[in-house]
Coordinates of C-alpha atoms in Angstrom, one line a residue:
M36 CA 21.3 23.1 15.5
T37 CA 18.7 26.0 13.9
S38 CA 16.7 27.8 16.5
L39 CA 13.3 29.3 15.1
F40 CA 13.6 32.2 16.9
P41 CA 16.1 34.6 18.1
S42 CA 17.0 35.3 21.9
Y43 CA 14.7 38.0 23.3
S44 CA 17.4 38.5 25.6
D45 CA 19.0 40.3 22.4
L46 CA 16.2 42.1 21.3
D47 CA 15.9 45.9 21.2
T48 CA 12.3 46.0 20.1
I49 CA 9.2 43.9 19.7
L50 CA 6.6 45.4 17.8
I51 CA 2.9 43.5 18.2
S52 CA 0.8 44.4 15.2
S53 CA -2.2 43.1 13.5
N54 CA -5.3 42.2 15.3
I55 CA -4.9 41.6 19.1
I56 CA -7.8 39.7 20.5
A57 CA -8.7 40.1 24.1
N58 CA -9.9 36.8 25.0
F59 CA -7.7 34.9 22.7
C60 CA -9.7 31.6 22.0
C61 CA -12.2 30.0 19.3
E62 CA -15.4 31.4 18.9
P63 CA -18.7 29.7 17.6
A64 CA -18.9 28.8 14.3
G65 CA -20.0 31.6 12.1
W66 CA -18.0 34.5 13.4
V67 CA -16.3 36.1 11.1
E68 CA -13.0 37.5 12.8
T69 CA -9.3 37.6 12.5
K70 CA -7.8 36.5 15.4
S71 CA -4.0 37.1 15.5
I72 CA -1.3 38.5 17.2
H73 CA 1.9 39.2 15.0
I74 CA 5.3 39.8 17.0
S75 CA 8.4 40.9 14.9
C76 CA 12.0 41.6 15.6
P77 CA 13.8 43.9 13.0
K78 CA 17.3 43.4 14.2
E79 CA 17.2 39.8 14.1
S80 CA 14.7 39.8 10.8
A81 CA 12.3 37.1 12.3
S82 CA 8.6 37.7 13.3
S83 CA 6.0 35.0 14.6
K84 CA 2.5 35.2 14.2
F85 CA 0.4 33.5 16.2
L86 CA -3.3 32.4 15.1
A87 CA -6.3 31.1 17.1
P88 CA -8.2 28.9 15.6
Y89 CA -11.4 29.6 13.3
T90 CA -13.8 26.9 14.7
T91 CA -13.3 24.2 17.1
F92 CA -15.2 20.9 16.6
S93 CA -16.2 19.1 19.9
R94 CA -18.6 16.6 19.2
I95 CA -17.0 14.4 16.6
H96 CA -15.3 11.8 19.1
T97 CA -14.9 11.6 22.9
K98 CA -11.9 10.4 23.4
S99 CA -8.2 11.5 22.0
I100 CA -8.3 12.0 18.1
T101 CA -5.3 10.1 17.0
C102 CA -5.3 11.1 13.2
L103 CA -7.3 13.0 10.8
D104 CA -7.4 13.6 6.6
I105 CA -9.4 16.5 4.5
S106 CA -10.7 15.5 1.6
S107 CA -9.6 16.8 -2.0
G108 CA -12.5 18.7 -2.7
G109 CA -12.6 19.9 1.2
G110 CA -15.9 18.7 1.9
L111 CA -15.2 16.2 4.3
G112 CA -13.1 15.1 7.0
V113 CA -12.1 11.6 8.4
S114 CA -10.6 10.9 11.8
S115 CA -9.8 8.2 14.3
S116 CA -10.0 8.3 18.0
T117 CA -8.9 6.4 21.1
D118 CA -12.6 5.9 21.7
G119 CA -12.5 2.9 19.1
S120 CA -14.0 4.8 16.5
M121 CA -13.2 6.0 12.9
K122 CA -15.8 9.1 11.5
I123 CA -16.4 10.9 8.7
W124 CA -17.7 14.3 9.0
Q125 CA -18.6 17.6 7.3
A126 CA -15.7 19.8 7.2
S127 CA -17.0 23.2 7.3
N128 CA -19.1 22.7 10.6
G129 CA -18.2 19.1 12.2
E130 CA -21.6 17.7 11.4
L131 CA -21.2 13.8 11.7
R132 CA -22.0 12.0 8.2
R133 CA -20.7 8.2 8.6
V134 CA -19.6 5.9 11.4
L135 CA -16.6 3.5 9.7
E136 CA -16.8 0.2 11.5
G137 CA -14.8 -3.0 11.2
H138 CA -11.4 -2.6 12.7
V139 CA -11.1 -5.0 15.7
F140 CA -8.8 -2.8 18.0
D141 CA -7.6 0.9 17.7
V142 CA -7.4 2.3 14.0
N143 CA -3.8 4.4 13.6
C144 CA -4.0 5.8 10.7
C145 CA -6.8 6.8 8.2
R146 CA -6.5 9.0 4.9
F147 CA -8.8 9.8 1.8
F148 CA -7.9 8.7 -1.6
P149 CA -7.2 11.6 -4.2
S150 CA -10.9 11.3 -5.4
G151 CA -11.8 12.2 -1.9
L152 CA -14.8 9.3 -2.0
V153 CA -12.9 6.4 -0.8
V154 CA -10.7 6.2 2.8
L155 CA -8.2 4.0 3.4
S156 CA -7.2 2.9 7.2
G157 CA -4.7 0.9 9.2
G158 CA -5.0 -0.7 12.5
M159 CA -3.4 -2.5 15.2
D160 CA -5.5 -5.5 14.2
A161 CA -2.8 -5.6 11.2
Q162 CA -5.3 -4.9 8.7
L163 CA -5.3 -2.4 6.1
K164 CA -9.1 -1.3 5.0
I165 CA -10.4 0.7 2.1
W166 CA -13.9 2.2 2.6
S167 CA -16.6 4.1 0.8
A168 CA -17.0 7.8 2.0
E169 CA -20.6 7.5 0.6
D170 CA -22.2 4.7 2.4
A171 CA -19.6 3.5 4.7
S172 CA -19.3 0.2 3.4
C173 CA -15.9 -1.3 3.6
V174 CA -15.1 -2.4 0.1
V175 CA -11.4 -4.1 0.6
T176 CA -9.3 -5.7 3.5
L177 CA -5.6 -6.3 3.0
K178 CA -4.3 -8.8 5.2
G179 CA -0.8 -9.9 5.3
H180 CA 1.4 -7.5 8.1
K181 CA 1.9 -9.4 11.5
G182 CA 2.1 -6.3 13.5
G183 CA -0.6 -3.0 13.9
I184 CA -0.3 -0.5 10.9
L185 CA 0.9 2.6 11.7
D186 CA 1.1 4.6 8.6
T187 CA 0.5 4.7 5.1
A188 CA 0.8 6.4 1.6
I189 CA -0.8 6.5 -1.4
V190 CA 0.8 5.8 -4.8
D191 CA -0.7 8.2 -7.8
R192 CA -4.4 7.8 -7.8
G193 CA -4.8 5.0 -5.4
R194 CA -4.5 1.8 -7.6
N195 CA -1.7 0.6 -5.3
V196 CA -0.6 1.7 -1.8
V197 CA 2.2 1.5 0.7
S198 CA 2.1 0.3 4.5
G199 CA 4.6 0.6 7.2
S200 CA 3.9 -1.5 10.5
R201 CA 5.0 -2.7 13.9
D202 CA 6.5 -5.9 12.4
G203 CA 9.1 -4.1 10.9
T204 CA 8.3 -4.2 7.1
A205 CA 6.6 -2.1 4.5
R206 CA 4.5 -3.8 1.8
L207 CA 2.9 -2.4 -1.5
W208 CA -0.6 -3.7 -2.1
D209 CA -3.0 -3.9 -5.2
C210 CA -6.2 -2.6 -4.1
G211 CA -8.3 -3.9 -7.1
R212 CA -7.0 -7.6 -6.1
S213 CA -6.6 -7.1 -2.4
A214 CA -3.3 -8.5 -2.8
C215 CA 0.4 -7.7 -1.3
L216 CA 2.6 -7.2 -4.4
G217 CA 5.8 -7.5 -2.3
V218 CA 7.7 -6.6 1.0
I219 CA 9.7 -3.2 0.0
A220 CA 11.6 -2.9 3.1
D221 CA 12.1 -5.4 5.9
C222 CA 13.8 -3.4 8.8
G223 CA 13.7 -5.7 12.2
S224 CA 12.6 -2.4 13.7
S225 CA 9.0 -0.8 13.8
I226 CA 8.1 1.6 10.8
N227 CA 6.3 4.6 12.4
G228 CA 5.6 6.5 8.9
V229 CA 6.2 6.2 5.5
A230 CA 6.1 8.6 2.7
V231 CA 6.0 8.3 -1.1
G232 CA 7.7 10.8 -3.4
A233 CA 8.7 11.6 -7.0
A234 CA 12.4 11.6 -7.6
D235 CA 14.5 14.0 -8.9
N236 CA 16.0 12.9 -12.4
S237 CA 19.4 13.1 -11.1
I238 CA 18.8 10.4 -8.2
N239 CA 19.9 7.0 -9.0
L240 CA 17.0 4.5 -7.5
G241 CA 18.6 1.2 -9.0
S242 CA 16.9 -1.5 -10.8
P243 CA 14.4 -3.9 -10.0
E244 CA 16.0 -7.5 -9.6
Q245 CA 12.9 -8.9 -11.9
M246 CA 10.4 -7.8 -13.7
P247 CA 7.6 -5.6 -11.9
S248 CA 4.2 -6.8 -11.7
E249 CA 1.9 -5.6 -13.9
R250 CA -0.6 -4.7 -11.2
E251 CA 2.0 -1.8 -9.9
V252 CA 0.7 1.2 -11.1
G253 CA 3.0 4.8 -10.7
T254 CA 6.1 2.9 -8.8
E255 CA 8.3 3.6 -11.2
A256 CA 10.4 6.6 -10.6
K257 CA 8.9 6.9 -7.3
M258 CA 10.9 6.7 -3.8
L259 CA 9.9 5.3 -0.6
V260 CA 11.3 6.9 2.7
V261 CA 10.7 4.8 6.2
A262 CA 10.9 6.4 9.3
R263 CA 12.2 3.8 11.7
E264 CA 11.7 3.2 15.8
D265 CA 15.7 2.3 15.3
K266 CA 16.6 5.6 15.0
K267 CA 17.3 5.3 11.1
L268 CA 15.8 7.1 7.9
Q269 CA 15.5 4.7 5.0
C270 CA 15.3 6.1 1.6
L271 CA 14.9 3.3 -1.2
G272 CA 13.3 3.0 -4.9
L273 CA 10.1 2.1 -4.2
Q274 CA 10.0 0.0 -7.6
S275 CA 13.5 -1.4 -7.1
R276 CA 13.3 -2.7 -3.4
Q277 CA 16.9 -2.4 -2.8
P278 CA 17.8 -1.8 1.0
A279 CA 20.4 0.7 0.5
S280 CA 19.4 1.9 -3.1
V281 CA 19.4 5.7 -2.0
F282 CA 20.4 5.8 1.9
L283 CA 20.5 4.9 5.4
F284 CA 20.5 7.8 7.9
V285 CA 20.8 7.4 11.7
G286 CA 19.6 10.4 13.5
S287 CA 19.5 11.1 17.4
D288 CA 16.1 9.0 18.4
A289 CA 13.7 7.0 16.9
F290 CA 12.0 8.6 13.5
N291 CA 8.3 9.3 14.3
C292 CA 7.0 10.8 10.7
C293 CA 8.6 12.0 7.3
T294 CA 7.2 13.8 4.5
F295 CA 8.8 15.0 1.3
L296 CA 9.3 18.7 0.4
S297 CA 10.2 18.1 -3.5
G298 CA 12.1 15.8 -5.7
F299 CA 15.4 15.6 -3.8
L300 CA 14.2 17.1 -0.3
L301 CA 12.7 15.7 2.7
L302 CA 12.0 16.1 6.3
A303 CA 11.9 14.0 9.1
G304 CA 10.9 14.2 12.8
T305 CA 12.5 12.6 15.9
Q306 CA 11.0 11.4 19.2
D307 CA 13.6 13.8 21.3
G308 CA 12.1 16.8 19.0
N309 CA 14.6 17.1 15.9
I310 CA 13.2 17.9 12.5
Y311 CA 15.8 16.9 10.0
Q312 CA 15.9 18.3 6.4
L313 CA 18.0 16.2 3.9
D314 CA 18.6 16.3 0.8
V315 CA 18.8 12.7 -1.0
R316 CA 21.5 13.2 -3.5
S317 CA 23.8 13.9 -0.6
P318 CA 22.2 13.0 3.1
R319 CA 25.2 12.6 5.2
T320 CA 25.2 15.6 6.2
P321 CA 21.5 17.4 6.9
V322 CA 20.8 20.8 5.2
Q323 CA 19.4 22.0 8.4
V324 CA 18.5 20.6 11.8
I325 CA 15.4 22.1 13.5
H326 CA 14.8 22.0 17.5
R327 CA 12.5 23.6 19.2
S328 CA 12.0 21.3 22.2
G329 CA 12.5 18.3 23.4
A330 CA 9.1 17.0 22.6
P331 CA 8.5 14.3 20.3
V332 CA 7.6 15.2 16.5
L333 CA 4.3 13.7 16.0
S334 CA 3.6 15.0 12.2
L335 CA 5.3 16.9 9.3
L336 CA 3.4 18.1 6.1
S337 CA 4.6 20.0 3.5
F338 CA 2.8 23.5 2.9
R339 CA 3.4 26.1 0.6
D340 CA 7.2 26.9 0.0
G341 CA 7.4 25.6 3.8
F342 CA 5.7 23.2 5.9
I343 CA 3.8 22.4 9.2
A344 CA 4.7 20.4 12.2
S345 CA 3.2 19.6 15.4
Q346 CA 4.4 18.2 18.8
G347 CA 3.7 16.3 21.7
D348 CA 3.6 19.4 23.8
G349 CA 0.8 20.7 22.1
S350 CA 3.0 23.0 19.8
C351 CA 2.0 23.2 16.0
F352 CA 3.7 25.9 13.5
I353 CA 4.1 26.9 10.1
V354 CA 7.7 27.4 9.0
Q355 CA 8.5 28.9 5.8
Q356 CA 11.6 28.0 3.6
D357 CA 14.1 30.8 4.7
L358 CA 12.8 30.0 8.6
D359 CA 12.4 33.9 9.1
Y360 CA 8.4 33.9 9.5
V361 CA 6.8 31.1 11.7
I362 CA 2.8 31.1 12.3
E363 CA 2.0 29.4 15.4
L364 CA -1.3 27.6 15.8
T365 CA -2.6 28.1 19.0
G366 CA -5.4 26.4 21.1
A367 CA -3.8 23.0 21.9
D368 CA -2.2 24.3 25.2
C369 CA -0.1 21.1 26.3
D370 CA -1.6 18.5 24.7
A371 CA -0.2 16.6 21.8
V372 CA -1.4 17.6 18.4
Y373 CA -0.8 14.1 16.6
K374 CA -1.9 15.5 12.9
V375 CA -2.3 18.1 10.5
A376 CA -4.3 18.5 7.4
T377 CA -5.0 21.1 4.7
W378 CA -7.3 22.3 2.3
E379 CA -6.6 25.2 0.5
K380 CA -6.1 28.2 3.1
Q381 CA -7.6 25.7 6.0
I382 CA -5.7 24.0 8.4
Y383 CA -7.3 21.0 10.7
T384 CA -5.4 19.3 13.6
C385 CA -6.1 16.8 15.7
C386 CA -5.3 16.7 19.3
R387 CA -5.1 15.0 22.9
D388 CA -8.0 16.9 24.3
G389 CA -10.3 15.2 21.6
L390 CA -10.8 18.6 19.3
V391 CA -10.8 19.0 16.0
R392 CA -9.7 22.8 15.6
R393 CA -9.8 24.9 11.9
Y394 CA -7.6 27.4 11.2
Q395 CA -8.2 29.9 9.0
L396 CA -5.2 31.5 6.8
S397 CA -4.8 34.8 5.4
D398 CA -2.2 35.4 2.3
F399 CA 1.5 34.8 3.9

């Protein structure tokens, strides 16, 4: 397995540079101050930057925040919590804008459509809901799952969406007609994460057994990757729906999350702390396996030429593609960081401690 850090017993020199903050914690909104510690090891050609939150929002929810997203324009945030609420807030200062009410039980996932004006959510009530971010009205409810919905993905501009559920199925939905267009995968095991990506031309996605519905928009040449509770990571053609059209990979533990890095590279994180990087063209052997701790990998997000990962032990970090430079996002201590969202140079995290943290990045 690949380690992100050199062994400190082998280090001859540790250089501490940049701005070392005496009280390394977040300051009230409006303070303009770089808050970072940079540690490098020339011998090992490795370095890490520890970055404190620029702002912390503590008044959005009263309990653990399980999911969040930031609108495409960066103006709004949406989040869900174990306090039973889902809220829309001002991304700059955390000021509450809307409360989205309608799910019967906990809301597990929420995200903005590409327009930034509409929100998609999935809950333990086995329902998907589509909301107006402008007036908090629920404009569409999608029913068909037999178990709680754990993750969603939006296809292109959002006429179709994908959901993954505890009932073991991933479904494709027509938002305009509030209808299920089909079961894309039936796994027999809880689906913890889903991701949709455009496939490289070299990848054979298979052909659909019957003509796709005219209501399917943007599914052609798309891959769906499914993170499963039974330790399997499945990738298939979104339009072909063939169970083994791309690959089925068995990992070390339950897969919690997944994301695409490119048209042929993807990441997936497991309950026992492994992050697998796989090449869809030759998935039998991982490109690399990153392991920092045994804490569950809870979220993965493609970011610039690398990715952001968060874990159940409170760690949240940005990894560059060559693994030589890591940015640690501090502040969560040992509380799980459940989700990460970005807008330009700003990174937002949500945590078990009930806080949303906003980090401000300078150029890498």
